[in-house]
Amino acid sequence: MSVDLAGVRLPSPMMTASGCAANGREMHRFVDVAELGAFVTKSVKLGAVSGRGTPRMAETDSGMLNSIGLQGPGVQAFVERDLAWLHSVGARVVVSVAGSTASEFAAVARTVCRSPYASAVAAIEVNISCPNVANRGLVFACDPASSHKVLTLVREEVPRGIPMLAKLSPDVTDITEIAAAVLRAGAHGLTMINTLLGVVIDPVRLRPHLAGTTGGLSGPAIRPVAVRAIWQVTAAMRDGRIPTVPVVGAGGVRTGADALELVAAGASAIQVGTAAFNDPTAPVRVGHELAADLERRGITRLADVVGIAHDGG
Ligand code: DOR
């Protein structure tokens, strides 16, 4: 079940999804975070961010809406407190970086990659797709030129040997166009998908439940959207319209069967997010379920089923 993520070997394809397990300490009380292929951190910005007003979470029948607004301690505190701890427990870490401008993304990546704990960094995930930015703010991943600029500047700060993943938004007309832009800028892999923009109306007050009105929908409702995004981008890679790079799948995975669906569409690693709120062991458990499923099918290597849904017959 080991995977090669753009030159970095991970012992398992399973990862947390950014923002769904904070920076690992709570999850580690239930399951060893070093058992994951990689632990993906909450997106980190340059300075401390207090985030959006409350309430900023809403549960629905099919998933969860969040409007956190990239709350966090800033990169310096993140490195000293969180990355140092993840390094100390032997986790492989995918650091999710964010910014309000392209140069802020780059400064965050620079600080992380030059920190004393850089040896724990398995990849940098560039979060250009947070839907919870200030009103009419820039969701970089909705615009090819902005996406290209962010990835270009981050690339200059990330040393060889640390792959750079771009996290894409489902809220675009043509996700292949955004994938093409970030790949032109040198992204080594793609994570699909971030949350889908939604609104929940409070049934009593008949007003938006979230203080920020809109939020990002995650959980089972968006799994077919993730499968669609992975499918379209993988199809473009297979047709030679865009270069072939590893795809990390994320979106509503709760079981090994769900994970296998994303793998069949083209993902070679899988992130589990919302499911970890109910069951902190979910990212590791899903990996065991996926391995058992492959064994029942007589498949010995995950790579043999990556994108298999595209094969005729
Ligand atoms: O749904 C999301 N919420 N996606 C992100 O990328 C960031 C997060 C937040 O902090 O609002």
Coordinates of C-alpha atoms and ligand atoms in Angstrom, one line a residue:
M1 CA 0.0 0.0 0.0
S2 CA 3.0 2.3 -0.2
V3 CA 2.7 5.2 -2.6
D4 CA 5.2 7.4 -4.6
L5 CA 4.1 10.9 -4.3
A6 CA 6.1 12.8 -6.9
G7 CA 9.3 11.1 -5.7
V8 CA 8.5 10.9 -2.0
R9 CA 7.7 7.4 -0.8
L10 CA 4.8 7.2 1.8
P11 CA 4.2 3.9 3.6
S12 CA 0.4 4.4 3.2
P13 CA -1.8 6.3 0.8
M14 CA -3.9 7.6 3.7
M15 CA -3.7 11.2 4.9
T16 CA -5.8 13.5 7.0
A17 CA -7.5 16.4 5.2
S18 CA -6.3 19.9 6.0
G19 CA -8.2 21.5 8.8
C20 CA -10.0 18.4 10.1
A21 CA -7.5 17.3 12.7
A22 CA -6.0 20.6 13.7
N23 CA -2.3 19.9 14.1
G24 CA -2.4 16.4 15.3
R25 CA -2.2 16.3 19.1
E26 CA -5.9 15.4 19.7
M27 CA -5.9 12.7 17.0
H28 CA -2.7 11.3 18.5
R29 CA -4.6 10.4 21.7
F30 CA -6.6 7.9 19.6
V31 CA -4.2 6.8 16.9
D32 CA -0.5 7.2 16.1
V33 CA -0.3 10.0 13.6
A34 CA 3.0 8.4 12.3
E35 CA 0.8 5.5 11.0
L36 CA -0.6 7.7 8.4
G37 CA 1.0 8.1 5.0
A38 CA 1.1 11.8 6.0
F39 CA -0.5 14.2 8.4
V40 CA -1.9 17.2 6.6
T41 CA -1.9 20.4 8.8
K42 CA -4.5 23.1 9.0
S43 CA -3.6 25.8 6.5
V44 CA -1.1 28.2 7.9
K45 CA -0.8 31.9 7.1
L46 CA 2.1 34.3 7.8
G47 CA 0.6 36.1 10.8
A48 CA -2.0 35.0 13.4
V49 CA -5.6 35.0 12.1
S50 CA -8.6 35.1 14.3
G51 CA -11.0 33.8 11.6
R52 CA -14.6 34.5 10.9
G53 CA -17.3 35.3 13.5
T54 CA -19.4 32.6 15.1
P55 CA -21.3 30.4 14.5
R56 CA -19.0 29.1 11.9
M57 CA -20.0 25.4 11.7
A58 CA -23.4 24.0 10.6
E59 CA -24.3 20.3 10.4
T60 CA -26.6 19.1 7.6
D61 CA -28.1 15.7 6.9
S62 CA -25.4 15.1 4.3
G63 CA -22.4 16.9 5.5
M64 CA -20.9 19.8 7.4
L65 CA -20.6 23.5 6.4
N66 CA -17.7 25.4 7.9
S67 CA -16.8 29.1 7.8
I68 CA -13.6 29.1 9.8
G69 CA -11.7 31.7 7.8
L70 CA -8.2 30.2 8.1
Q71 CA -7.9 30.8 11.8
G72 CA -4.5 30.0 13.1
P73 CA -1.4 31.1 15.1
G74 CA 0.7 32.2 12.2
V75 CA 3.7 30.4 10.7
Q76 CA 6.3 31.1 13.4
A77 CA 4.1 29.7 16.2
F78 CA 3.1 26.9 13.9
V79 CA 6.7 25.9 13.3
E80 CA 7.8 26.1 16.9
R81 CA 4.7 24.4 18.4
D82 CA 3.1 22.2 15.9
L83 CA 5.7 21.2 13.3
A84 CA 8.2 20.6 16.1
W85 CA 5.7 18.3 17.8
L86 CA 4.8 16.4 14.6
H87 CA 8.5 16.0 13.9
S88 CA 9.1 14.7 17.4
V89 CA 6.5 11.9 17.0
G90 CA 7.9 10.8 13.7
A91 CA 5.0 12.0 11.5
R92 CA 5.4 12.7 7.8
V93 CA 3.8 16.1 7.4
V94 CA 2.1 17.8 4.5
V95 CA 2.1 21.4 5.4
S96 CA -0.9 23.3 4.0
V97 CA 0.1 26.9 3.3
A98 CA -2.2 29.9 2.6
G99 CA -2.0 33.6 2.1
S100 CA -3.9 36.7 1.2
T101 CA -1.4 37.5 -1.6
A102 CA 0.9 35.3 -3.7
S103 CA 4.0 36.6 -1.9
E104 CA 2.4 35.8 1.5
F105 CA 2.0 32.1 0.3
A106 CA 5.7 32.1 -0.7
A107 CA 6.8 33.6 2.6
V108 CA 5.0 30.9 4.6
A109 CA 6.5 28.2 2.4
R110 CA 10.0 29.7 2.9
T111 CA 9.6 29.8 6.7
V112 CA 8.5 26.2 6.8
C113 CA 11.1 24.8 4.4
R114 CA 13.9 26.7 6.2
S115 CA 12.8 25.6 9.7
P116 CA 14.8 23.1 11.8
Y117 CA 12.0 20.6 11.3
A118 CA 11.9 20.7 7.5
S119 CA 13.1 17.0 7.5
A120 CA 9.5 16.1 8.6
V121 CA 7.9 17.9 5.6
A122 CA 6.8 15.3 3.1
A123 CA 5.1 17.9 0.8
I124 CA 3.8 21.4 0.7
E125 CA 0.1 21.7 -0.1
V126 CA -0.7 25.1 -1.5
N127 CA -4.3 26.0 -0.4
I128 CA -5.4 28.3 -3.2
S129 CA -9.1 27.2 -2.8
C130 CA -10.3 28.3 0.7
P131 CA -13.9 29.4 0.0
N132 CA -14.1 31.4 3.3
V133 CA -12.2 34.5 2.3
A134 CA -13.4 38.1 3.0
N135 CA -16.5 39.1 1.0
R136 CA -15.8 39.0 -2.7
G137 CA -12.2 38.2 -1.7
L138 CA -10.0 36.3 -4.1
V139 CA -10.4 32.6 -4.3
F140 CA -7.1 32.1 -6.2
A141 CA -8.2 28.7 -7.5
C142 CA -11.1 30.3 -9.4
D143 CA -8.7 32.1 -11.7
P144 CA -6.0 30.5 -13.8
A145 CA -3.7 33.5 -13.8
S146 CA -3.9 33.9 -9.9
S147 CA -3.4 30.2 -9.4
H148 CA -0.3 30.2 -11.7
K149 CA 1.2 33.2 -9.9
V150 CA 0.8 31.7 -6.4
L151 CA 2.4 28.4 -7.4
T152 CA 5.2 30.1 -9.3
L153 CA 6.2 32.1 -6.2
V154 CA 5.9 29.2 -3.8
R155 CA 7.9 27.0 -6.1
E156 CA 10.9 29.3 -5.7
E157 CA 10.9 28.7 -2.0
V158 CA 10.4 24.9 -1.9
P159 CA 13.6 22.9 -2.2
R160 CA 14.0 20.0 -4.6
G161 CA 12.9 16.8 -2.9
I162 CA 9.8 18.4 -1.3
P163 CA 6.8 18.1 -3.7
M164 CA 4.4 20.9 -4.1
L165 CA 0.7 20.0 -4.3
A166 CA -2.0 22.5 -5.4
K167 CA -5.3 22.1 -3.6
L168 CA -8.1 22.9 -6.1
S169 CA -11.7 24.2 -5.7
P170 CA -14.8 22.4 -7.1
D171 CA -16.4 25.9 -7.5
V172 CA -15.0 26.5 -11.0
T173 CA -16.4 26.0 -14.5
D174 CA -13.5 24.1 -15.8
I175 CA -11.2 22.5 -13.2
T176 CA -8.9 21.2 -15.9
E177 CA -8.1 24.7 -16.9
I178 CA -6.9 25.5 -13.3
A179 CA -5.0 22.2 -13.1
A180 CA -3.2 23.2 -16.4
A181 CA -2.3 26.6 -14.9
V182 CA -0.8 25.2 -11.7
L183 CA 1.0 22.4 -13.6
R184 CA 2.6 25.1 -15.9
A185 CA 3.8 26.8 -12.7
G186 CA 5.5 23.6 -11.6
A187 CA 3.1 21.9 -9.2
H188 CA 4.1 18.2 -8.7
G189 CA 0.7 17.0 -7.7
L190 CA -3.0 18.0 -7.3
T191 CA -5.3 17.7 -4.3
M192 CA -8.9 17.5 -5.2
I193 CA -11.2 18.8 -3.8
N194 CA -11.6 21.6 -1.2
T195 CA -15.1 22.2 0.1
L196 CA -18.0 23.3 -2.0
L197 CA -19.6 26.7 -1.3
G198 CA -23.0 26.5 0.4
V199 CA -25.5 28.3 2.7
V200 CA -27.6 26.9 5.5
I201 CA -30.7 28.8 6.6
D202 CA -31.6 28.5 10.3
P203 CA -35.1 27.0 10.3
V204 CA -36.3 29.0 13.3
R205 CA -34.8 32.5 12.6
L206 CA -35.1 32.0 8.8
R207 CA -31.7 33.7 8.5
P208 CA -28.3 32.3 7.4
H209 CA -27.0 30.0 10.2
L210 CA -23.4 31.0 9.7
A211 CA -22.2 34.5 10.7
G212 CA -20.3 34.6 7.5
T213 CA -23.4 33.5 5.5
T214 CA -21.5 31.2 3.1
G215 CA -19.4 28.2 4.1
G216 CA -17.6 25.2 2.7
L217 CA -19.6 22.0 2.5
S218 CA -17.7 18.8 3.2
G219 CA -18.7 15.2 3.9
P220 CA -20.7 12.5 1.9
A221 CA -22.7 15.1 -0.1
I222 CA -19.5 16.2 -2.0
R223 CA -18.1 12.8 -2.8
P224 CA -19.6 12.6 -6.3
V225 CA -18.3 16.1 -6.9
A226 CA -14.8 15.0 -5.8
V227 CA -15.0 11.9 -8.0
R228 CA -16.1 14.2 -10.9
A229 CA -13.2 16.5 -10.4
I230 CA -10.7 13.7 -10.2
W231 CA -12.2 12.0 -13.2
Q232 CA -12.1 15.1 -15.4
V233 CA -8.5 16.0 -14.5
T234 CA -7.3 12.4 -14.8
A235 CA -9.0 12.1 -18.2
A236 CA -7.1 15.2 -19.4
M237 CA -3.9 13.6 -18.1
R238 CA -4.6 10.4 -19.9
D239 CA -5.4 12.2 -23.2
G240 CA -2.1 14.2 -22.9
R241 CA -3.9 17.5 -22.6
I242 CA -2.1 18.2 -19.3
P243 CA 1.0 16.5 -17.8
T244 CA 0.5 13.5 -15.7
V245 CA 1.1 14.0 -11.9
P246 CA -0.2 12.3 -8.8
V247 CA -3.7 13.2 -7.7
V248 CA -4.5 13.2 -4.0
G249 CA -8.3 12.6 -3.5
A250 CA -10.4 14.3 -0.9
G251 CA -14.1 14.6 -0.4
G252 CA -16.6 12.7 1.7
V253 CA -14.5 9.5 2.2
R254 CA -15.8 7.5 5.2
T255 CA -15.0 3.9 4.2
G256 CA -12.5 1.8 2.3
A257 CA -15.1 1.5 -0.5
D258 CA -15.4 5.3 -0.7
A259 CA -11.6 5.6 -0.9
L260 CA -11.5 2.9 -3.7
E261 CA -14.0 5.0 -5.7
L262 CA -11.7 8.0 -5.7
V263 CA -8.7 5.7 -6.5
A264 CA -10.6 4.2 -9.4
A265 CA -11.3 7.7 -10.7
G266 CA -7.6 8.5 -10.6
A267 CA -6.4 9.3 -7.0
S268 CA -3.2 7.6 -5.8
A269 CA -3.5 8.9 -2.2
I270 CA -6.6 9.7 -0.1
Q271 CA -7.4 12.3 2.5
V272 CA -10.1 11.8 5.1
G273 CA -11.5 14.9 6.7
T274 CA -15.0 15.3 8.0
A275 CA -15.3 11.6 9.0
A276 CA -12.5 12.2 11.5
F277 CA -14.8 14.5 13.6
N278 CA -17.0 11.5 14.5
D279 CA -14.1 8.9 14.5
P280 CA -10.6 10.2 15.0
T281 CA -9.3 6.9 13.8
A282 CA -11.1 7.2 10.5
P283 CA -8.0 8.1 8.3
V284 CA -6.1 5.0 9.5
R285 CA -9.2 2.8 9.6
V286 CA -10.1 3.6 6.0
G287 CA -6.6 2.6 5.0
H288 CA -7.1 -0.8 6.6
E289 CA -10.5 -1.2 4.9
L290 CA -9.0 -0.3 1.6
A291 CA -6.1 -2.8 2.0
A292 CA -8.6 -5.5 2.9
D293 CA -10.8 -4.7 -0.1
L294 CA -7.8 -4.9 -2.5
E295 CA -6.7 -8.2 -0.9
R296 CA -10.2 -9.7 -1.5
R297 CA -9.9 -8.7 -5.1
G298 CA -6.5 -10.2 -5.4
I299 CA -4.8 -6.8 -6.1
T300 CA -1.4 -6.5 -4.6
R301 CA -0.5 -2.9 -5.6
L302 CA -2.7 0.1 -5.2
A303 CA -1.0 1.5 -8.4
D304 CA -2.8 -1.2 -10.3
V305 CA -6.2 0.3 -9.7
V306 CA -5.4 4.0 -9.8
G307 CA -7.6 5.4 -12.6
I308 CA -8.9 1.9 -13.5
A309 CA -12.4 3.3 -14.1
H310 CA -11.1 5.0 -17.2
D311 CA -10.1 1.7 -18.9
G312 CA -12.5 0.4 -21.4
G313 CA -14.1 -3.1 -21.1
Ligands
DOR1 O1 -13.6 24.7 3.9 C1 -12.6 25.2 4.2 N1 -12.4 25.9 5.3 N2 -11.5 25.2 3.3 C2 -10.4 25.8 3.5 O2 -9.5 25.8 2.7 C3 -10.2 26.6 4.7 C4 -11.2 26.4 5.8 C5 -11.3 27.7 6.6 O3 -10.4 27.9 7.4 O4 -12.3 28.4 6.4

